[in-house]
Amino acid sequence: MNNNSGNHFFPFPVLGNKNAIGGFFDFVKPVIREKSSEISITGTLRCTNKTLIKLCCEGDAEAFGHIECLRTSYRSAFKSKRWSDEGETDFNCSINSSLLRGNAEVGFFIIATKGIENYCPQSLDPLFGKAKFNLAPKAILAVSKRFYLNIQDELIQSSNSSIFIFDKGTQANMVYWEFDRPDGKIGIMVPPSDLNTIRNLRNNELFLRTTIVSFILPALAQALKLLFSPDAYAWKTPLKAIIDREGIEINSAVDYDQTYKIAQNLLKKKEIQENIFTTMLQEILNPTE
Amino acid sequence: MKTKLGSISFEGLKRLSSFLNDGNLKAVVTSYHAGPSIIRPEEIIELDNEAELPELKFSKTSEELKKDDEINTIKLHQSLAKLSPSEASSKGIWVWFTHVFYWNYMLQRWPVPESSDRQEIQNYISSHYLIKGQNTRSFIRNGVARLWWYGHLSENDGSYANTAILLRQLDIASNLLERSQGRNQNIRKVFFNKMFEHKKEFLDSGNEARIRVRELAKRINFFGSTRLIDAFSMYELESEFEKMIQEVLTEQP
């Protein structure tokens, strides 16, 4: 689950300003289960914006979970339960797994149930002065950060969770990357002779370390930058999961220097290597022909 | 007679892609003009699914092609009714259809241009014979996947009345189905209902109808930018769409 992707709707002033929606609104304690053919999402929506809590408790606003899958052209919204005075509500929904594939995006919205006149959001961007807004029914009042469900990407052919794969490139003296491969991995395309060297020296720890620094580090830095591109690459999901698990703050404004530092830190961590990156390292040790 | 469906392996997709990108241009064009498919037997994975696959029609004139597309869409979607959207978003299946089962149809319906421009040839083949990208838009460009996806996105409780609307005015496909809001089934249903109600203004041939469709799509997009359009009931959507249609008709009488 990745909570670092920012929101869709800025600069829609009703939501507040770029850094705050006038309080906290997010999906906490999430549990996502895949059982037989159903994917269920349960958790708690928590809001600290008093104006919004009041509107929700009085029935003038309500929260929805919103799921969208680019691969299967699926999009739907699910209503949450009644809000408590403490600003919490339970959310649960289930979706047939045959409707989703790859990265499905999940976000939460608080919306007006009816037209609201003279709505004044907390933390309104100073640019708008003391503006008040007349809102239409179903107008969006708050947006949570999004996260992604990773639905098994290739049902027909199994693919492990490795992000990178070394492969034979077509250029004689050049290493390049392929981000849109059919296997959903990031291809580090090396000249055929280099691929043989990697294979022959794969048991040399020093060489392995050099390989990581020379080949994987720049590719990972570039991949971190591409996380915010509109392209729906399959490798984004496991990479986002790592970033989320590590609690790394990253957004679309990140520059290449920053992604390079993040990549360096990620590659240093043993616990990362122990799961997804271990598979990646196995790919290095056993490159494709 | 039922046919076992197939899928092209990763290795096969990769080989096709490098053949297209790095192979001799003349050899690429020749391979996509006649003769047997360039897929190797070992690159085909036989799937458990089977279906009675229809023969796909193709005509020479653009007007007849629209009619053919409509018939092909309905027949193919009906015969592959058990295919789930998740399965239908696999690239391998559609590349099997375009390069193996419907190879002859593809050569006739989507002839590769005689060109010496490598980029043009690459774009054409990767869009119509392969799948370029990972979203629905990419699948709608593929010569066979488009038929299934048009059927899937326009079918309504077993009725294909909306399919005709969709294919008659292909701007609808690009203006609605390829945008985020067109992914919601209720929004699609109401859109099609409204198109049918106002078919004279929105579905007639000619530039005016196309301009109106584009204007309406823009308005729906704008409408949904600050509202959660998925939270509207069907009744509310009908009413809001009617208002937008009236606005469009006032501006584009």
XYZ file of C-alpha atoms in Angstrom:
542
model
C 0.000 0.000 0.000
C 1.371 3.365 -0.921
C 0.208 6.565 0.661
C 2.719 8.842 -0.920
C 1.098 9.601 -4.204
C -0.542 12.903 -3.351
C -4.042 13.837 -4.338
C -5.856 14.188 -7.618
C -7.766 17.357 -7.218
C -5.491 20.182 -6.147
C -5.733 23.061 -6.822
C -9.482 22.715 -6.174
C -9.675 25.402 -3.432
C -12.598 23.863 -1.538
C -10.271 21.086 -0.364
C -8.008 23.520 1.489
C -4.461 24.201 0.462
C -1.696 22.073 -0.953
C -0.442 20.919 2.429
C -3.651 20.508 4.401
C -7.323 19.873 3.829
C -8.120 21.703 7.037
C -7.542 18.603 9.079
C -6.633 15.002 8.618
C -8.789 12.674 6.522
C -7.494 9.265 5.731
C -8.096 5.543 5.634
C -6.517 3.872 8.650
C -6.199 0.283 9.842
C -6.749 -1.097 6.345
C -7.268 -4.821 5.820
C -7.275 -6.082 2.269
C -8.147 -9.715 1.663
C -8.497 -11.803 -1.440
C -10.767 -14.767 -0.828
C -11.978 -17.045 -3.633
C -13.142 -14.589 -6.257
C -13.678 -11.554 -4.013
C -11.347 -8.789 -2.926
C -12.507 -7.120 0.251
C -11.294 -3.806 1.638
C -12.100 -2.934 5.228
C -10.822 -0.247 7.539
C -11.664 2.989 9.294
C -12.012 6.426 7.822
C -10.775 9.049 10.229
C -11.277 12.786 9.937
C -10.181 15.572 12.270
C -11.751 18.462 10.367
C -14.555 19.570 12.698
C -16.629 21.232 9.975
C -16.584 18.051 7.934
C -17.376 15.823 10.931
C -20.397 18.011 11.712
C -21.603 17.854 8.104
C -21.158 14.066 8.059
C -22.937 13.530 11.398
C -25.861 15.699 10.265
C -26.150 13.808 6.975
C -25.096 16.783 4.843
C -21.921 15.011 3.789
C -20.883 11.397 3.391
C -17.756 9.424 2.593
C -17.138 7.129 -0.349
C -14.372 4.751 -1.247
C -13.479 4.970 -4.913
C -11.802 2.227 -6.906
C -10.474 2.596 -10.408
C -8.608 0.108 -12.554
C -7.043 1.312 -15.793
C -6.366 -2.159 -17.114
C -9.931 -3.449 -16.890
C -11.716 -0.126 -17.360
C -13.467 -0.457 -14.015
C -14.518 2.412 -11.791
C -16.961 2.446 -8.916
C -17.709 4.127 -5.596
C -18.797 2.527 -2.291
C -20.475 4.433 0.526
C -19.144 4.267 4.079
C -21.280 3.716 7.189
C -22.545 6.427 9.587
C -19.957 8.702 11.141
C -19.346 8.818 14.869
C -19.026 12.156 16.711
C -15.323 11.366 17.090
C -14.906 11.622 13.336
C -14.649 7.954 12.452
C -16.613 5.609 10.262
C -16.180 2.008 9.206
C -15.664 1.255 5.578
C -15.971 -2.051 3.834
C -16.554 -3.136 0.286
C -15.929 -6.198 -1.818
C -15.257 -6.452 -5.514
C -15.152 -9.440 -7.810
C -11.479 -10.003 -8.527
C -12.205 -10.714 -12.193
C -12.971 -6.993 -12.558
C -9.498 -5.857 -11.525
C -5.979 -6.408 -12.728
C -2.595 -4.787 -12.242
C -2.640 -1.578 -10.229
C -6.107 -0.657 -9.007
C -6.221 2.742 -7.403
C -8.193 3.254 -4.188
C -9.036 6.683 -2.791
C -11.596 8.101 -0.372
C -13.767 11.184 -0.695
C -16.055 13.164 1.560
C -18.769 14.732 -0.557
C -21.764 16.992 0.041
C -25.090 15.141 -0.054
C -26.929 18.316 -1.029
C -26.098 21.827 -2.192
C -24.236 23.855 0.474
C -24.187 27.649 0.406
C -21.349 29.829 1.673
C -19.078 26.903 2.512
C -15.824 28.107 3.965
C -13.141 25.420 4.055
C -10.636 25.321 6.872
C -7.101 26.123 5.725
C -8.273 27.850 2.570
C -5.285 28.831 0.496
C -4.502 32.530 1.235
C -4.685 33.138 -2.517
C -8.483 32.939 -2.228
C -8.761 35.451 0.653
C -12.056 35.092 2.513
C -13.876 33.432 -0.368
C -16.909 31.282 0.334
C -18.255 28.662 -2.005
C -21.716 27.593 -3.092
C -21.360 23.874 -3.621
C -23.438 21.585 -5.791
C -24.700 18.207 -4.538
C -21.938 15.568 -4.570
C -19.249 18.277 -4.531
C -15.982 16.922 -3.195
C -15.052 18.324 0.227
C -12.052 16.187 1.139
C -9.811 13.665 -0.544
C -7.679 11.058 1.183
C -4.302 9.958 -0.066
C -4.548 7.120 -2.544
C -3.146 3.646 -2.385
C -2.891 0.834 -4.877
C -4.089 -2.722 -4.821
C -1.720 -5.051 -6.551
C -3.913 -7.520 -8.363
C -1.991 -10.433 -9.782
C -0.806 -9.002 -13.026
C -0.385 -11.944 -15.314
C -2.874 -14.675 -14.593
C -1.794 -16.803 -17.451
C 1.910 -16.809 -16.890
C 3.328 -16.689 -13.434
C 5.782 -13.939 -12.730
C 7.714 -13.557 -9.512
C 7.887 -10.298 -7.643
C 11.297 -9.216 -8.869
C 11.393 -5.682 -10.138
C 14.534 -5.894 -12.245
C 15.783 -8.331 -14.801
C 19.067 -8.390 -16.668
C 18.623 -9.047 -20.345
C 20.540 -9.005 -23.583
C 20.417 -5.567 -25.158
C 20.558 -4.747 -28.827
C 23.259 -2.092 -28.609
C 26.868 -3.268 -28.745
C 28.408 -0.823 -26.310
C 25.542 0.606 -24.399
C 23.495 -0.238 -21.320
C 19.898 0.932 -21.425
C 16.630 0.337 -19.577
C 13.301 -1.011 -20.710
C 10.431 0.083 -18.506
C 7.521 -1.242 -20.585
C 8.324 -4.917 -20.899
C 5.611 -7.544 -21.340
C 6.815 -9.303 -18.170
C 6.187 -6.145 -16.115
C 9.808 -5.886 -14.935
C 12.398 -3.194 -15.496
C 14.853 -4.564 -18.016
C 18.493 -3.644 -17.546
C 19.625 -4.257 -21.088
C 23.333 -4.927 -21.316
C 25.546 -5.837 -24.286
C 25.721 -9.627 -24.773
C 29.374 -9.762 -23.696
C 28.595 -7.925 -20.430
C 25.764 -10.336 -19.719
C 28.253 -13.186 -19.993
C 30.640 -11.385 -17.632
C 27.868 -10.904 -15.096
C 27.029 -14.582 -15.340
C 30.632 -15.719 -15.024
C 31.436 -13.490 -12.077
C 28.130 -13.929 -10.304
C 29.705 -15.618 -7.274
C 32.154 -12.804 -6.693
C 30.681 -10.678 -3.955
C 32.705 -7.611 -4.820
C 31.608 -7.841 -8.437
C 28.020 -8.265 -7.310
C 28.234 -5.087 -5.238
C 29.730 -3.224 -8.188
C 26.914 -4.536 -10.373
C 24.332 -3.198 -7.960
C 25.961 0.223 -7.881
C 26.655 0.415 -11.613
C 23.458 -1.041 -13.009
C 20.690 -1.212 -10.436
C 21.181 2.043 -8.586
C 20.692 4.337 -11.617
C 17.817 2.185 -12.905
C 16.101 2.311 -9.506
C 16.585 6.087 -9.295
C 14.981 6.472 -12.714
C 12.158 4.086 -11.748
C 11.422 6.156 -8.625
C 11.091 9.226 -10.813
C 8.812 7.346 -13.222
C 6.497 6.306 -10.374
C 4.641 9.549 -10.986
C 4.317 9.188 -14.732
C 0.826 8.353 -16.039
C 2.059 5.059 -17.506
C 0.667 1.988 -15.762
C 3.821 -0.111 -15.485
C 3.367 -3.353 -13.527
C 6.635 -2.872 -11.598
C 5.206 0.275 -9.980
C 3.117 -1.773 -7.550
C 5.923 -3.711 -5.803
C 8.104 -0.609 -5.821
C 5.336 1.462 -4.236
C 4.841 -1.271 -1.646
C 8.513 -1.032 -0.650
C 8.354 2.754 -0.411
C 5.211 2.560 1.665
C 6.666 -0.052 3.979
C 9.801 2.019 4.456
C 7.752 5.160 5.130
C 9.637 7.126 2.502
C 8.139 10.491 1.608
C 8.208 10.913 -2.131
C 5.999 12.886 -4.483
C 5.825 13.990 -8.087
C 8.088 16.979 -7.409
C 11.007 14.710 -6.534
C 14.120 15.394 -8.616
C 16.713 12.957 -9.885
C 19.225 13.793 -7.110
C 16.619 12.930 -4.492
C 15.558 9.690 -6.185
C 19.233 8.742 -6.392
C 19.617 9.211 -2.629
C 16.407 7.261 -1.938
C 17.608 4.463 -4.213
C 20.951 4.373 -2.405
C 19.229 4.101 0.966
C 16.870 1.393 -0.262
C 19.683 -0.696 -1.664
C 21.577 -0.481 1.643
C 18.746 -1.978 3.677
C 19.109 -5.623 4.456
C 15.426 -6.217 5.162
C 14.561 -4.981 1.675
C 17.087 -7.305 0.132
C 15.576 -10.120 2.157
C 12.242 -9.899 0.394
C 11.647 -8.373 -3.001
C 15.238 -7.384 -3.639
C 16.449 -10.860 -2.841
C 14.514 -12.049 -5.847
C 16.069 -9.239 -7.802
C 19.511 -10.367 -6.717
C 18.637 -13.887 -7.773
C 17.842 -12.457 -11.171
C 21.335 -11.037 -11.259
C 22.781 -14.371 -10.307
C 20.700 -16.194 -12.861
C 20.337 -13.831 -15.788
C 18.218 -14.847 -18.725
C 19.936 -16.297 -21.750
C -16.817 -26.211 -33.359
C -15.121 -25.035 -30.197
C -11.536 -23.823 -30.307
C -9.065 -23.816 -27.453
C -7.917 -20.252 -26.906
C -4.234 -19.471 -26.913
C -1.866 -16.883 -25.597
C 1.578 -15.802 -26.743
C 4.369 -16.332 -24.229
C 6.517 -13.510 -22.839
C 9.369 -14.778 -24.959
C 7.163 -14.654 -28.055
C 5.997 -11.117 -27.287
C 9.562 -10.076 -26.692
C 10.739 -11.625 -29.965
C 7.935 -9.902 -31.897
C 8.808 -6.616 -30.279
C 12.506 -6.854 -31.115
C 11.714 -8.060 -34.650
C 9.572 -4.977 -35.084
C 12.112 -2.617 -33.553
C 15.359 -4.028 -34.843
C 14.504 -6.382 -37.706
C 15.022 -5.524 -41.347
C 12.192 -3.148 -42.272
C 11.476 -4.904 -45.563
C 11.276 -8.247 -43.767
C 8.871 -6.766 -41.215
C 6.584 -5.331 -43.899
C 6.708 -8.561 -45.927
C 5.872 -10.668 -42.861
C 2.796 -8.579 -42.210
C 1.566 -8.651 -45.775
C 1.001 -12.262 -46.630
C 1.891 -15.816 -45.852
C 1.762 -17.717 -42.597
C 1.900 -16.068 -39.232
C 5.317 -15.249 -37.865
C 4.521 -16.816 -34.488
C 6.524 -19.948 -33.697
C 4.610 -22.975 -32.340
C 6.659 -22.997 -29.118
C 5.547 -19.411 -28.411
C 1.876 -20.423 -28.164
C 0.438 -21.349 -24.781
C -2.789 -23.334 -24.947
C -5.321 -22.056 -22.413
C -8.082 -23.971 -20.646
C -10.763 -21.658 -22.053
C -12.482 -22.682 -25.249
C -15.065 -20.948 -27.401
C -16.888 -21.179 -30.686
C -15.111 -18.340 -32.421
C -16.962 -16.504 -35.191
C -15.641 -15.739 -38.625
C -14.973 -12.019 -38.723
C -16.281 -10.063 -41.695
C -14.453 -7.334 -43.534
C -15.588 -5.119 -46.392
C -13.837 -2.643 -48.579
C -15.879 0.521 -48.081
C -15.756 2.520 -44.885
C -19.545 2.518 -44.474
C -19.699 -1.271 -44.786
C -16.738 -1.595 -42.437
C -18.718 0.129 -39.695
C -21.514 -2.387 -40.130
C -18.998 -5.239 -40.166
C -17.367 -3.942 -37.000
C -20.760 -3.884 -35.305
C -21.565 -7.471 -36.302
C -18.055 -8.661 -35.460
C -18.170 -6.931 -32.069
C -21.435 -8.569 -31.096
C -20.452 -12.023 -32.357
C -17.001 -12.012 -30.792
C -18.187 -10.653 -27.459
C -21.013 -13.191 -27.329
C -18.676 -16.055 -28.124
C -16.145 -14.863 -25.537
C -18.792 -13.935 -22.969
C -17.008 -15.980 -20.294
C -13.801 -14.007 -20.668
C -13.506 -11.707 -17.648
C -12.177 -8.131 -17.945
C -9.154 -9.310 -15.992
C -8.423 -12.062 -18.527
C -9.197 -9.719 -21.411
C -6.511 -7.339 -20.199
C -3.830 -9.887 -20.990
C -1.680 -8.882 -23.938
C -0.799 -12.462 -24.866
C -4.376 -13.503 -25.671
C -4.957 -10.678 -28.114
C -1.618 -11.119 -29.815
C -2.606 -14.786 -30.293
C -5.852 -13.644 -31.903
C -4.202 -11.099 -34.188
C -1.241 -13.290 -35.184
C -2.744 -16.762 -35.149
C -6.513 -17.274 -35.130
C -7.541 -14.091 -36.946
C -4.291 -13.600 -38.888
C -6.011 -13.605 -42.296
C -8.720 -11.254 -41.083
C -6.048 -8.914 -39.713
C -4.110 -8.857 -42.981
C -7.282 -7.788 -44.811
C -8.846 -5.497 -42.226
C -5.663 -3.876 -40.925
C -3.234 -3.938 -43.870
C 0.176 -2.632 -42.921
C 0.941 0.481 -45.011
C 3.545 0.206 -47.770
C 5.963 2.673 -46.308
C 9.662 3.113 -45.843
C 9.101 5.088 -42.648
C 10.157 2.731 -39.864
C 8.369 4.746 -37.177
C 5.100 4.633 -39.088
C 5.321 0.857 -39.571
C 6.307 0.292 -35.934
C 3.456 2.416 -34.633
C 0.929 0.744 -36.890
C 1.910 -2.816 -36.045
C 2.442 -2.241 -32.342
C -0.938 -0.488 -32.054
C -3.095 -2.791 -34.189
C -1.333 -6.170 -34.037
C 0.291 -5.941 -30.609
C -0.809 -3.980 -27.528
C 1.099 -0.775 -26.975
C 0.653 0.202 -23.335
C -1.357 -1.190 -20.445
C -4.648 0.680 -20.285
C -7.968 0.178 -22.075
C -6.999 2.736 -24.710
C -4.180 0.436 -25.827
C -6.559 -2.529 -26.065
C -9.065 -0.507 -28.085
C -6.369 0.058 -30.738
C -5.711 -3.687 -31.220
C -7.545 -5.089 -34.250
C -9.332 -7.878 -32.341
C -9.219 -6.751 -28.694
C -11.137 -3.627 -29.704
C -14.106 -5.748 -30.774
C -14.321 -7.519 -27.410
C -13.777 -4.337 -25.412
C -16.346 -2.366 -27.445
C -18.779 -5.210 -26.788
C -17.919 -5.340 -23.105
C -18.214 -1.592 -22.580
C -21.448 -1.177 -24.529
C -23.356 -4.374 -23.669
C -26.243 -3.787 -21.305
C -27.878 -6.833 -19.698
C -27.401 -8.921 -22.831
C -28.522 -6.182 -25.216
C -26.123 -4.769 -27.778
C -28.265 -1.772 -28.755
C -25.548 0.560 -27.437
C -22.884 -1.134 -29.541
C -24.413 0.306 -32.695
C -24.401 3.769 -31.128
C -20.786 3.381 -30.108
C -19.572 2.210 -33.489
C -21.680 4.607 -35.499
C -19.972 7.539 -33.876
C -16.400 6.473 -33.094
C -15.793 9.832 -31.422
C -17.855 8.439 -28.566
C -15.235 5.782 -28.044
C -12.395 8.250 -27.836
C -14.375 10.874 -25.945
C -16.033 8.632 -23.403
C -14.538 5.164 -23.179
C -10.946 6.333 -23.159
C -11.568 8.826 -20.358
C -11.731 8.015 -16.696
C -15.438 8.697 -16.251
C -16.359 6.273 -19.035
C -15.051 3.471 -16.837
C -18.138 3.725 -14.645
C -20.870 1.433 -15.912
C -23.759 3.681 -14.799
C -22.208 6.697 -16.499
C -21.850 4.707 -19.718
C -25.443 3.457 -19.504
C -26.867 6.938 -19.021
C -24.635 8.349 -21.744
C -25.862 5.759 -24.239
C -29.503 6.231 -23.185
C -29.163 9.952 -23.747
C -27.451 9.491 -27.107
C -30.340 7.283 -28.149
C -32.904 9.842 -26.951
C -31.167 12.594 -28.908
C -29.912 10.500 -31.789
C -30.798 13.044 -34.438
C -28.568 15.679 -32.846
C -25.734 13.440 -31.680
C -25.594 10.393 -33.910
C -26.298 11.720 -37.385
C -23.408 11.548 -39.765
C -21.688 14.863 -40.309
C -19.451 17.197 -38.481
C -22.106 18.902 -36.346
C -23.000 15.710 -34.476
C -19.329 15.040 -33.824
C -18.797 18.528 -32.450
C -21.791 18.075 -30.139
C -20.464 14.726 -28.870
C -17.108 16.328 -28.123
C -18.758 19.255 -26.349
C -20.877 16.919 -24.255
C -17.835 14.795 -23.320
C -15.998 17.961 -22.253
C -18.924 19.005 -20.085
C -19.164 15.591 -18.439
C -15.454 15.735 -17.745
C -15.735 19.198 -16.227
C -18.849 18.201 -14.270
C -16.954 15.296 -12.728
C -13.857 17.276 -11.883
C -15.234 18.759 -8.660
C -17.993 16.231 -7.935
C -17.796 12.529 -7.280
C -19.793 11.558 -10.347
C -19.784 7.868 -9.338
C -21.889 8.746 -6.280
C -24.853 9.927 -8.390
C -27.839 7.604 -8.740
C -28.962 6.641 -12.247
C -31.909 8.998 -11.899
C -29.691 11.904 -10.861
C -27.260 11.169 -13.669
C -30.101 11.148 -16.219
C -31.211 14.551 -15.020
C -27.693 16.065 -14.952
C -26.831 14.665 -18.385
C -30.054 16.056 -19.820
C -29.116 19.514 -18.507
C -25.697 19.249 -20.130
C -27.241 18.086 -23.409
C -29.580 21.071 -23.431
C -26.620 23.386 -22.835
C -24.750 21.802 -25.738
C -27.782 22.098 -28.007
C -28.155 25.762 -27.096
C -24.529 26.416 -27.988
C -24.412 24.092 -30.995
C -27.999 24.200 -32.375
